[in-house]
GROMACS .gro file of C-alpha atoms in nm:
model
  180
    1VAL     CA    1   0.751   1.190   1.961
    2ASN     CA    2   0.428   1.217   2.105
    3PRO     CA    3   0.356   0.909   2.301
    4ALA     CA    4  -0.005   0.930   2.101
    5THR     CA    5   0.190   0.825   1.829
    6GLY     CA    6  -0.006   0.522   1.634
    7SER     CA    7   0.245   0.490   1.397
    8LEU     CA    8   0.596   0.670   1.260
    9THR     CA    9   0.704   0.654   0.918
   10ILE     CA   10   1.003   0.785   0.841
   11SER     CA   11   1.095   0.960   0.483
   12PRO     CA   12   1.372   0.801   0.239
   13ASP     CA   13   1.616   0.972   0.265
   14GLY     CA   14   1.535   1.039   0.637
   15ARG     CA   15   1.468   1.436   0.662
   16THR     CA   16   1.089   1.392   0.723
   17ALA     CA   17   0.849   1.175   0.878
   18PHE     CA   18   0.491   1.098   0.911
   19ALA     CA   19   0.312   1.073   1.228
   20ALA     CA   20  -0.068   0.893   1.238
   21LEU     CA   21  -0.227   0.941   1.618
   22THR     CA   22  -0.446   0.800   1.717
   23ALA     CA   23  -0.657   1.081   1.835
   24GLY     CA   24  -0.747   1.169   1.427
   25THR     CA   25  -0.473   1.419   1.413
   26SER     CA   26  -0.161   1.322   1.199
   27ALA     CA   27   0.162   1.559   1.114
   28TRP     CA   28   0.406   1.569   0.861
   29VAL     CA   29   0.732   1.679   1.019
   30ASP     CA   30   1.055   1.805   0.894
   31LEU     CA   31   1.348   1.597   1.097
   32ALA     CA   32   1.611   1.773   0.973
   33GLU     CA   33   1.493   2.171   1.098
   34GLY     CA   34   1.243   2.018   1.406
   35ARG     CA   35   0.951   2.136   1.229
   36ILE     CA   36   0.557   2.045   1.200
   37LEU     CA   37   0.513   2.115   0.770
   38HIS     CA   38   0.151   1.981   0.801
   39GLN     CA   39  -0.044   1.894   1.065
   40ASP     CA   40  -0.449   1.814   1.014
   41ASP     CA   41  -0.714   1.554   1.074
   42LEU     CA   42  -0.743   1.325   0.793
   43GLY     CA   43  -1.043   1.197   0.805
   44LEU     CA   44  -0.991   0.836   0.971
   45GLU     CA   45  -0.794   0.691   1.197
   46PRO     CA   46  -0.470   0.529   0.999
   47ALA     CA   47  -0.359   0.223   1.175
   48ARG     CA   48  -0.032   0.196   0.935
   49THR     CA   49   0.165   0.404   0.681
   50ALA     CA   50   0.364   0.410   0.440
   51LEU     CA   51   0.596   0.654   0.260
   52SER     CA   52   0.661   0.601  -0.099
   53PRO     CA   53   1.024   0.591  -0.230
   54ASP     CA   54   1.047   0.921  -0.348
   55GLY     CA   55   0.876   1.166   0.002
   56ARG     CA   56   0.623   1.238  -0.152
   57ARG     CA   57   0.258   1.013  -0.109
   58LEU     CA   58   0.143   0.817   0.181
   59ALA     CA   59  -0.023   0.529   0.183
   60VAL     CA   60  -0.230   0.512   0.412
   61ALA     CA   61  -0.417   0.199   0.570
   62ALA     CA   62  -0.723   0.237   0.860
   63ASN     CA   63  -0.797   0.033   1.138
   64THR     CA   64  -1.182   0.038   0.868
   65GLY     CA   65  -1.016  -0.099   0.621
   66GLU     CA   66  -0.992   0.137   0.427
   67VAL     CA   67  -0.673   0.248   0.211
   68GLY     CA   68  -0.614   0.588   0.010
   69LEU     CA   69  -0.320   0.750  -0.137
   70LEU     CA   70  -0.209   1.106  -0.004
   71GLN     CA   71  -0.041   1.352  -0.137
   72LEU     CA   72   0.219   1.531   0.140
   73GLU     CA   73   0.305   1.832  -0.010
   74THR     CA   74  -0.084   1.970  -0.065
   75TRP     CA   75  -0.216   1.749   0.182
   76THR     CA   76  -0.504   1.624  -0.057
   77TRP     CA   77  -0.621   1.257  -0.118
   78THR     CA   78  -0.504   1.137  -0.475
   79ARG     CA   79  -0.717   0.876  -0.372
   80PRO     CA   80  -1.018   0.871  -0.057
   81PRO     CA   81  -0.975   0.615   0.187
   82THR     CA   82  -1.181   0.354   0.010
   83ALA     CA   83  -1.270  -0.036   0.135
   84ALA     CA   84  -1.000  -0.262   0.064
   85HIS     CA   85  -1.036  -0.474   0.407
   86SER     CA   86  -1.280  -0.633   0.543
   87ALA     CA   87  -1.107  -0.629   0.877
   88VAL     CA   88  -0.826  -0.408   1.023
   89ALA     CA   89  -0.522  -0.261   0.754
   90LEU     CA   90  -0.258  -0.442   0.886
   91GLY     CA   91  -0.005  -0.294   0.676
   92VAL     CA   92   0.119  -0.086   0.356
   93THR     CA   93   0.428  -0.179   0.106
   94TRP     CA   94   0.574  -0.002  -0.180
   95ALA     CA   95   0.765  -0.122  -0.494
   96ALA     CA   96   1.128   0.044  -0.500
   97ASP     CA   97   0.993   0.250  -0.810
   98GLY     CA   98   0.709   0.365  -0.668
   99THR     CA   99   0.515   0.258  -0.911
  100LEU     CA  100   0.333   0.057  -0.712
  101PHE     CA  101   0.203  -0.040  -0.270
  102ALA     CA  102   0.039  -0.303  -0.163
  103SER     CA  103  -0.182  -0.323   0.131
  104TYR     CA  104  -0.216  -0.650   0.390
  105GLY     CA  105  -0.518  -0.697   0.635
  106GLN     CA  106  -0.640  -0.932   0.888
  107ASP     CA  107  -0.943  -1.057   0.629
  108GLY     CA  108  -0.627  -1.271   0.447
  109ARG     CA  109  -0.638  -1.024   0.149
  110ILE     CA  110  -0.302  -0.847   0.003
  111SER     CA  111  -0.493  -0.579  -0.228
  112LEU     CA  112  -0.232  -0.399  -0.473
  113TRP     CA  113  -0.284   0.016  -0.596
  114ASP     CA  114  -0.154   0.208  -0.878
  115GLY     CA  115   0.118   0.397  -0.711
  116ARG     CA  116   0.073   0.719  -0.873
  117THR     CA  117  -0.337   0.731  -0.856
  118GLY     CA  118  -0.350   0.500  -0.633
  119GLU     CA  119  -0.660   0.341  -0.811
  120PRO     CA  120  -0.693  -0.021  -0.685
  121LEU     CA  121  -0.533  -0.301  -0.952
  122GLY     CA  122  -0.660  -0.633  -0.798
  123THR     CA  123  -0.684  -0.814  -0.476
  124VAL     CA  124  -0.604  -1.171  -0.343
  125ARG     CA  125  -0.699  -1.365  -0.038
  126LEU     CA  126  -0.425  -1.691   0.036
  127GLY     CA  127  -0.418  -1.877   0.364
  128GLY     CA  128  -0.722  -2.018   0.549
  129PRO     CA  129  -1.040  -1.806   0.714
  130SER     CA  130  -0.928  -1.661   0.969
  131ALA     CA  131  -0.498  -1.658   0.835
  132LEU     CA  132  -0.351  -1.300   0.917
  133THR     CA  133  -0.141  -1.192   0.614
  134SER     CA  134   0.229  -0.988   0.590
  135ALA     CA  135   0.344  -0.868   0.274
  136ASP     CA  136   0.654  -0.737   0.137
  137PHE     CA  137   0.759  -0.633  -0.243
  138MET     CA  138   1.136  -0.800  -0.316
  139PRO     CA  139   1.428  -0.580  -0.472
  140ASP     CA  140   1.307  -0.682  -0.861
  141GLY     CA  141   0.999  -0.401  -0.767
  142HIS     CA  142   0.732  -0.650  -0.856
  143THR     CA  143   0.730  -0.968  -0.649
  144LEU     CA  144   0.552  -0.916  -0.353
  145ILE     CA  145   0.621  -1.252  -0.073
  146ILE     CA  146   0.316  -1.319   0.128
  147ALA     CA  147   0.283  -1.475   0.472
  148THR     CA  148   0.050  -1.619   0.657
  149SER     CA  149  -0.065  -1.723   0.992
  150ASP     CA  150  -0.137  -2.042   0.904
  151ARG     CA  151   0.191  -2.101   0.812
  152GLU     CA  152   0.235  -2.009   0.415
  153VAL     CA  153   0.462  -1.816   0.225
  154PHE     CA  154   0.335  -1.705  -0.191
  155THR     CA  155   0.515  -1.500  -0.411
  156TRP     CA  156   0.261  -1.267  -0.688
  157ASP     CA  157   0.417  -1.135  -0.992
  158THR     CA  158   0.251  -0.794  -0.961
  159ARG     CA  159   0.340  -0.752  -1.418
  160VAL     CA  160   0.028  -0.778  -1.609
  161GLU     CA  161   0.245  -0.961  -1.882
  162SER     CA  162   0.327  -1.226  -1.615
  163TRP     CA  163  -0.117  -1.201  -1.553
  164VAL     CA  164  -0.111  -1.221  -1.889
  165GLU     CA  165   0.136  -1.523  -1.975
  166ARG     CA  166  -0.043  -1.762  -1.674
  167ALA     CA  167  -0.427  -1.728  -1.828
  168CYS     CA  168  -0.256  -1.838  -2.141
  169ALA     CA  169  -0.038  -2.103  -1.969
  170ILE     CA  170  -0.377  -2.233  -1.813
  171ALA     CA  171  -0.607  -2.166  -2.122
  172GLY     CA  172  -0.278  -2.387  -2.283
  173ARG     CA  173  -0.288  -2.050  -2.617
  174ASN     CA  174  -0.265  -1.790  -2.711
  175LEU     CA  175  -0.640  -1.573  -2.550
  176THR     CA  176  -0.834  -1.351  -2.839
  177THR     CA  177  -0.906  -0.984  -2.810
  178ASP     CA  178  -1.227  -1.078  -2.718
  179GLU     CA  179  -1.179  -1.298  -2.473
  180TRP     CA  180  -0.953  -1.051  -2.315
   0.00000   0.00000   0.00000
């Protein structure tokens, strides 16, 4: 591996890897055959990357706080990088089934993304004003466990049904269609 590598992500099956290079160039490598499948400038400097469970999509979090979703086979953005964090994005993590990924950053925000389209689904901010965050999906595939530098730990049930149940519980009744 080139010593200029900023981050290296190995596919779940161990056959390929994605190297984000600090000079802006990134490479998708076939480890089994020892050859570069694709190498190009992504147009941003990735801080952290994570391959989807099927190894076909790459969640990219940039030093600028932008997050995007790259299709590796075509080397095209499913969702071009968009502002998600007001500071460095510290990482990304995938749900086991690949339907969701989350990004987390220096700004204390955790953002949830559609794992197929790269569309943003929601954001929470946890901890104090200068708290760093880290997150990972639990084995159930829908619960994020979130830790902050304020020494707090949270869980976020990412299922929309749980949000509906919570909203109705807060209201003390079922919400009407108009209220939704």
